Amino acid sequence: MYEDERTDNEFAEMLSGIEESMPGPSKEFSDNLLQDLRQSLETSASPEPELIIEQPDATVIPLFEPNLVKTEDQSEGNPRSGNSLWLIAAAVSLIALLTGGAYFLSTTTDGTPVAAEDPEGAGVSVPVTDPSVPSTSQAPPQELDFASNVGFTEVTTSSLELTFTPTADTQYNATLRSGDEVVATTSGSASAGAPATVRFGGLDRSAVYSAEVTLLGQSNVVSPRIEVRTAGEITPIEISGLELAGATSTTATVRLNTNLCAKASLVILSAVDQSEVQRIASDADAECSTDHQIEIGASVPLEPSTTYLVIAEAVADGDRGATDQINLTSESFTIETESQ
């Protein structure tokens, strides 16, 4: 019990010494302290804030430096605690304000986007768009693939031509093989949705070749391998059995045969002066055949009891030589219409 009472007396003497050496706060000191705190908070948004409190005119108060000398008007059991408690409260408040300001700075300078208030005052928060995040409103790029199959469009005795269409702009490689041996390669660029043409030349007659196309991208796309045989020796087309199958006073029917599948046409001339009377050409969409029958005078009637010179032409379908010359032939004979 004695030790507790001595400790209490010593603490009271310490507080009395602090009160003797530290007078009560003046109004000037309080005003200056508040003004400096406001200025510190106003400048707290700078990247590296520094709070400086300058009080050149204020009295410097050494806190908690005890003066153990008693004065006459102090008693052991009645320390003047009012001013001491005020100083302790002021110190605690100052530390709290500084701590709060540091927290405010740390939470407003970390680069976090802040939501903007609704300008019409509806109380809706509008998130700030982060420019570093890519927009997802753009249409995704078209996947690279073949929009149409690779196919041969021309085959001769010494060359091949093939076409393909990609779904997106791309670079490509085309490879031609004879068996397992690579005969030729070529490369180029192709546009999305547009047919691209690849041609190989200097090939052997009647030889089997295979071709494939590779579209180059993040993931290459390879077409199926297709095969074709180049054209062989050209078989000349021949006309046989050219004859008048029937006649009237204004019409006539001509019949002929060919050794190859072909399309036939007729040119009718006047037997007197060789002037052209009419021409009956083969329909471009007609199928080829080896047996042909053509009627004359259906659209333009012939003259009765008149002799005409008929020239029959036959063109082999799809059979061309190395120089792309058309394989054709012609024969001529005379016909005579009946009298009225």
Coordinates of C-alpha atoms in Angstrom, one line a residue:
M1 CA 0.0 0.0 0.0
Y2 CA 2.8 2.3 0.8
E3 CA 4.5 1.8 -2.5
D4 CA 1.2 2.5 -4.4
E5 CA 0.8 5.8 -2.5
R6 CA 4.4 6.8 -3.3
T7 CA 3.9 6.1 -7.0
D8 CA 0.8 8.2 -7.1
N9 CA 2.6 11.1 -5.3
E10 CA 5.5 10.9 -7.7
F11 CA 3.1 11.0 -10.8
A12 CA 1.3 14.0 -9.3
E13 CA 4.6 15.8 -8.7
M14 CA 5.5 15.1 -12.4
L15 CA 2.3 16.5 -13.7
S16 CA 2.7 19.6 -11.4
G17 CA 6.2 20.1 -12.9
I18 CA 4.9 19.9 -16.4
E19 CA 2.2 22.5 -15.5
E20 CA 4.7 24.9 -14.1
S21 CA 6.9 24.8 -17.2
M22 CA 4.1 24.8 -19.8
P23 CA 1.6 27.6 -19.6
G24 CA -1.9 27.3 -21.1
P25 CA -2.4 27.6 -24.9
S26 CA -2.8 31.0 -26.3
K27 CA -5.5 32.0 -28.9
E28 CA -2.7 32.8 -31.3
F29 CA -1.2 29.3 -31.0
S30 CA -4.7 27.7 -31.6
D31 CA -5.4 29.8 -34.7
N32 CA -2.0 29.1 -36.2
L33 CA -2.3 25.4 -35.6
L34 CA -5.7 25.2 -37.3
Q35 CA -4.6 27.3 -40.2
D36 CA -1.5 25.1 -40.8
L37 CA -3.6 21.9 -40.7
R38 CA -6.1 23.3 -43.3
Q39 CA -3.2 24.2 -45.7
S40 CA -1.7 20.8 -45.3
L41 CA -5.0 19.1 -46.2
E42 CA -5.5 21.4 -49.2
T43 CA -2.1 20.5 -50.7
S44 CA -2.5 16.8 -49.8
A45 CA -3.3 15.8 -53.5
S46 CA 0.2 16.3 -54.7
P47 CA 2.2 13.2 -55.8
E48 CA 4.6 13.4 -52.9
P49 CA 2.8 15.4 -50.1
E50 CA 4.7 16.8 -47.2
L51 CA 3.0 18.4 -44.3
I52 CA 5.1 21.2 -42.7
I53 CA 3.9 23.2 -39.7
E54 CA 5.7 26.4 -39.1
Q55 CA 5.0 28.4 -36.0
P56 CA 7.7 31.1 -35.9
D57 CA 5.8 33.3 -33.4
A58 CA 4.4 30.5 -31.2
T59 CA 5.9 29.6 -27.9
V60 CA 7.9 26.4 -28.0
I61 CA 6.5 24.0 -25.5
P62 CA 8.7 21.1 -24.5
L63 CA 6.2 18.3 -23.9
F64 CA 6.7 15.9 -21.0
E65 CA 9.9 17.4 -19.6
P66 CA 9.1 17.1 -15.9
N67 CA 10.0 19.8 -13.5
L68 CA 10.1 18.2 -10.1
V69 CA 10.5 21.4 -8.1
K70 CA 7.4 22.3 -6.2
T71 CA 6.1 25.8 -6.0
E72 CA 4.5 27.3 -3.0
D73 CA 0.9 27.2 -4.3
Q74 CA 1.1 23.5 -5.2
S75 CA 0.1 20.8 -2.8
E76 CA 0.9 17.0 -3.2
G77 CA -2.7 15.9 -3.4
N78 CA -4.1 18.7 -5.6
P79 CA -2.2 18.8 -9.0
R80 CA -3.4 21.4 -11.5
S81 CA -4.4 18.9 -14.1
G82 CA -6.6 21.1 -16.4
N83 CA -3.7 22.4 -18.6
S84 CA -1.9 19.1 -18.7
L85 CA -5.0 17.3 -19.9
W86 CA -5.5 19.9 -22.6
L87 CA -1.9 19.4 -23.9
I88 CA -2.3 15.7 -24.0
A89 CA -5.6 16.0 -25.9
A90 CA -4.1 18.5 -28.4
A91 CA -1.2 16.1 -29.0
V92 CA -3.5 13.2 -29.6
S93 CA -5.7 15.3 -32.0
L94 CA -2.6 16.4 -34.0
I95 CA -1.4 12.8 -34.3
A96 CA -4.9 11.7 -35.4
L97 CA -5.1 14.4 -38.0
L98 CA -1.7 13.6 -39.5
T99 CA -2.6 9.9 -39.6
G100 CA -5.9 10.6 -41.3
G101 CA -4.2 12.9 -43.9
A102 CA -1.6 10.3 -44.7
Y103 CA -4.4 7.7 -45.2
F104 CA -6.3 10.2 -47.4
L105 CA -3.3 10.7 -49.6
S106 CA -2.5 7.0 -49.9
T107 CA -6.1 6.2 -51.0
T108 CA -6.3 9.1 -53.6
T109 CA -3.0 8.8 -55.3
D110 CA -3.0 5.0 -56.1
G111 CA -4.3 5.5 -59.7
T112 CA -7.6 3.8 -59.1
P113 CA -10.3 5.1 -61.5
V114 CA -13.0 7.1 -59.6
A115 CA -16.6 6.9 -60.6
A116 CA -18.1 10.1 -61.8
E117 CA -21.5 11.3 -60.5
D118 CA -24.4 11.5 -62.8
P119 CA -24.5 15.0 -64.3
E120 CA -28.3 15.2 -64.0
G121 CA -28.2 14.4 -60.3
A122 CA -30.0 11.1 -60.6
G123 CA -27.5 9.6 -58.2
V124 CA -26.1 7.1 -60.7
S125 CA -22.4 6.4 -60.7
V126 CA -20.9 6.3 -64.2
P127 CA -17.6 4.2 -64.3
V128 CA -14.7 5.9 -65.9
T129 CA -13.5 4.0 -69.0
D130 CA -10.0 2.6 -68.8
P131 CA -8.3 3.3 -72.2
S132 CA -5.9 0.4 -71.6
V133 CA -8.7 -2.2 -71.8
P134 CA -9.4 -3.1 -75.5
S135 CA -12.9 -2.6 -76.8
T136 CA -15.0 -5.8 -77.4
S137 CA -17.4 -4.1 -79.8
Q138 CA -15.3 -4.8 -82.9
A139 CA -16.3 -7.8 -85.0
P140 CA -13.9 -10.7 -84.6
P141 CA -11.6 -11.3 -87.6
Q142 CA -12.7 -13.9 -90.2
E143 CA -11.2 -17.3 -89.6
L144 CA -8.7 -18.4 -92.3
D145 CA -10.0 -21.2 -94.5
F146 CA -10.9 -22.1 -98.1
A147 CA -14.2 -20.5 -99.2
S148 CA -14.1 -22.8 -102.3
N149 CA -12.3 -26.0 -103.0
V150 CA -9.0 -26.0 -104.9
G151 CA -9.7 -27.1 -108.5
F152 CA -8.1 -27.3 -111.9
T153 CA -9.5 -24.8 -114.4
E154 CA -7.2 -25.6 -117.4
V155 CA -5.3 -28.7 -118.4
T156 CA -3.1 -28.8 -121.5
T157 CA -0.3 -31.1 -122.7
S158 CA 2.4 -29.0 -120.9
S159 CA 0.6 -26.8 -118.3
L160 CA -1.9 -26.8 -115.4
E161 CA -4.0 -24.0 -114.0
L162 CA -5.8 -24.2 -110.6
T163 CA -7.9 -21.7 -108.6
F164 CA -9.0 -21.3 -105.0
T165 CA -10.7 -18.7 -102.8
P166 CA -9.7 -17.9 -99.2
T167 CA -12.0 -16.5 -96.5
A168 CA -9.5 -13.9 -95.4
D169 CA -6.5 -12.0 -96.8
T170 CA -3.5 -14.3 -96.7
Q171 CA -0.2 -15.5 -98.2
Y172 CA -0.1 -18.9 -99.8
N173 CA 2.2 -21.6 -101.1
A174 CA 1.2 -24.0 -103.9
T175 CA 3.1 -27.2 -104.5
L176 CA 3.0 -29.5 -107.5
R177 CA 4.2 -33.2 -107.2
S178 CA 4.8 -36.1 -109.5
G179 CA 4.3 -39.0 -107.3
D180 CA 6.2 -38.2 -104.1
E181 CA 8.7 -35.8 -105.8
V182 CA 8.1 -32.1 -105.7
V183 CA 8.1 -30.8 -109.2
A184 CA 7.4 -27.1 -108.7
T185 CA 6.4 -24.6 -106.0
T186 CA 5.0 -21.1 -106.2
S187 CA 3.8 -18.5 -103.7
G188 CA 1.8 -15.3 -103.6
S189 CA -1.0 -13.4 -101.9
A190 CA -4.7 -13.8 -102.1
S191 CA -7.6 -11.6 -101.0
A192 CA -10.6 -12.6 -99.0
G193 CA -13.5 -13.8 -101.2
A194 CA -11.6 -13.3 -104.5
P195 CA -10.5 -16.3 -106.6
A196 CA -6.7 -16.7 -106.9
T197 CA -5.1 -18.5 -109.9
V198 CA -1.9 -20.6 -109.8
R199 CA -0.3 -21.8 -113.0
F200 CA 2.4 -24.5 -113.6
G201 CA 4.1 -24.9 -116.9
G202 CA 6.8 -27.0 -118.6
L203 CA 5.1 -30.2 -117.8
D204 CA 5.2 -33.6 -119.5
R205 CA 2.5 -34.9 -121.8
S206 CA 0.1 -37.4 -120.5
A207 CA 1.7 -37.4 -117.0
V208 CA -0.1 -37.6 -113.6
Y209 CA 0.5 -34.6 -111.2
S210 CA -0.9 -33.7 -107.8
A211 CA -1.3 -30.3 -106.3
E212 CA -2.1 -28.7 -103.0
V213 CA -2.3 -25.1 -101.6
T214 CA -1.3 -24.0 -98.1
L215 CA -2.8 -20.8 -96.6
L216 CA -0.2 -19.2 -94.3
G217 CA -1.5 -17.8 -91.0
Q218 CA -1.2 -18.3 -87.2
S219 CA -2.4 -21.8 -88.0
N220 CA -1.7 -22.9 -91.6
V221 CA -4.6 -24.4 -93.6
V222 CA -3.7 -27.1 -96.1
S223 CA -6.1 -28.1 -98.9
P224 CA -6.7 -31.7 -99.9
R225 CA -4.3 -32.9 -102.6
I226 CA -5.9 -33.2 -106.0
E227 CA -4.6 -35.2 -109.1
V228 CA -4.9 -34.6 -112.8
R229 CA -3.3 -36.0 -116.0
T230 CA -2.0 -33.6 -118.6
A231 CA -3.3 -33.9 -122.2
G232 CA -1.6 -36.4 -124.5
E233 CA -1.0 -36.4 -128.2
I234 CA -3.8 -34.6 -130.0
T235 CA -6.0 -36.8 -132.1
P236 CA -7.1 -34.8 -135.2
I237 CA -10.9 -34.5 -135.5
E238 CA -12.5 -35.9 -138.6
I239 CA -15.9 -35.5 -140.3
S240 CA -17.5 -38.5 -141.9
G241 CA -21.0 -39.3 -143.3
L242 CA -21.7 -35.7 -144.4
E243 CA -25.0 -35.9 -146.4
L244 CA -28.4 -34.4 -147.1
A245 CA -30.9 -36.2 -144.9
G246 CA -34.0 -34.5 -146.3
A247 CA -35.2 -31.4 -148.2
T248 CA -38.3 -29.4 -149.1
S249 CA -38.7 -26.3 -151.3
T250 CA -37.6 -24.0 -148.4
T251 CA -35.7 -26.3 -145.9
A252 CA -33.0 -28.9 -145.8
T253 CA -31.6 -31.3 -143.1
V254 CA -27.9 -32.1 -143.0
R255 CA -26.4 -35.1 -141.1
L256 CA -22.7 -35.7 -140.3
N257 CA -20.5 -37.8 -137.9
T258 CA -17.2 -37.0 -136.1
N259 CA -14.6 -39.2 -134.6
L260 CA -14.3 -37.1 -131.4
C261 CA -17.0 -35.6 -129.2
A262 CA -17.5 -32.3 -130.9
K263 CA -19.8 -29.4 -131.7
A264 CA -20.9 -28.8 -135.3
S265 CA -22.1 -25.8 -137.3
L266 CA -23.0 -25.0 -140.9
V267 CA -22.3 -22.1 -143.3
I268 CA -24.7 -21.9 -146.3
L269 CA -23.4 -20.2 -149.5
S270 CA -24.9 -19.4 -152.8
A271 CA -23.6 -21.9 -155.4
V272 CA -23.6 -19.1 -158.1
D273 CA -21.5 -16.4 -156.5
Q274 CA -20.3 -17.9 -153.2
S275 CA -22.1 -15.3 -151.1
E276 CA -23.1 -16.2 -147.6
V277 CA -26.8 -16.9 -147.3
Q278 CA -27.0 -17.9 -143.6
R279 CA -24.9 -19.4 -140.8
I280 CA -26.1 -21.9 -138.2
A281 CA -23.7 -22.0 -135.3
S282 CA -23.6 -24.6 -132.6
D283 CA -25.1 -23.6 -129.3
A284 CA -22.3 -22.7 -126.8
D285 CA -24.2 -24.5 -124.1
A286 CA -24.9 -27.6 -126.2
E287 CA -23.3 -30.9 -125.2
C288 CA -20.7 -32.4 -127.5
S289 CA -21.6 -35.4 -129.6
T290 CA -20.2 -37.6 -132.4
D291 CA -23.6 -37.7 -134.3
H292 CA -24.9 -34.4 -135.6
Q293 CA -28.1 -33.4 -137.4
I294 CA -28.8 -29.7 -138.3
E295 CA -31.8 -28.2 -140.1
I296 CA -31.4 -25.4 -142.6
G297 CA -34.1 -22.8 -143.5
A298 CA -36.1 -22.9 -140.2
S299 CA -35.5 -19.2 -139.5
V300 CA -34.6 -18.0 -143.0
P301 CA -36.4 -20.0 -145.7
L302 CA -34.3 -21.3 -148.7
E303 CA -35.3 -20.6 -152.3
P304 CA -37.1 -23.4 -154.1
S305 CA -35.2 -25.3 -156.8
T306 CA -31.9 -23.7 -155.8
T307 CA -28.4 -25.2 -155.3
Y308 CA -26.4 -24.2 -152.2
L309 CA -22.9 -24.9 -151.0
V310 CA -22.8 -26.2 -147.4
I311 CA -19.6 -26.0 -145.3
A312 CA -19.8 -28.2 -142.2
E313 CA -17.4 -27.4 -139.3
A314 CA -16.6 -29.6 -136.2
V315 CA -14.7 -28.5 -133.1
A316 CA -13.4 -31.1 -130.7
D317 CA -14.6 -30.3 -127.2
G318 CA -11.8 -29.5 -124.7
D319 CA -9.0 -31.1 -126.7
R320 CA -6.2 -28.5 -127.3
G321 CA -2.5 -28.8 -128.1
A322 CA 0.5 -27.3 -126.4
T323 CA 0.0 -24.1 -128.4
D324 CA -3.6 -23.9 -127.4
Q325 CA -4.7 -24.3 -131.0
I326 CA -8.3 -25.3 -131.5
N327 CA -8.7 -28.9 -132.8
L328 CA -11.2 -28.4 -135.7
T329 CA -11.9 -29.5 -139.2
S330 CA -14.4 -28.8 -142.0
E331 CA -16.0 -30.4 -145.0
S332 CA -18.2 -29.0 -147.8
F333 CA -20.8 -30.4 -150.2
T334 CA -23.8 -29.1 -152.3
I335 CA -27.5 -29.5 -151.7
E336 CA -30.5 -28.6 -153.8
T337 CA -34.0 -27.7 -152.6
E338 CA -37.1 -29.1 -154.2
S339 CA -39.4 -27.2 -156.5
Q340 CA -42.7 -25.9 -155.4

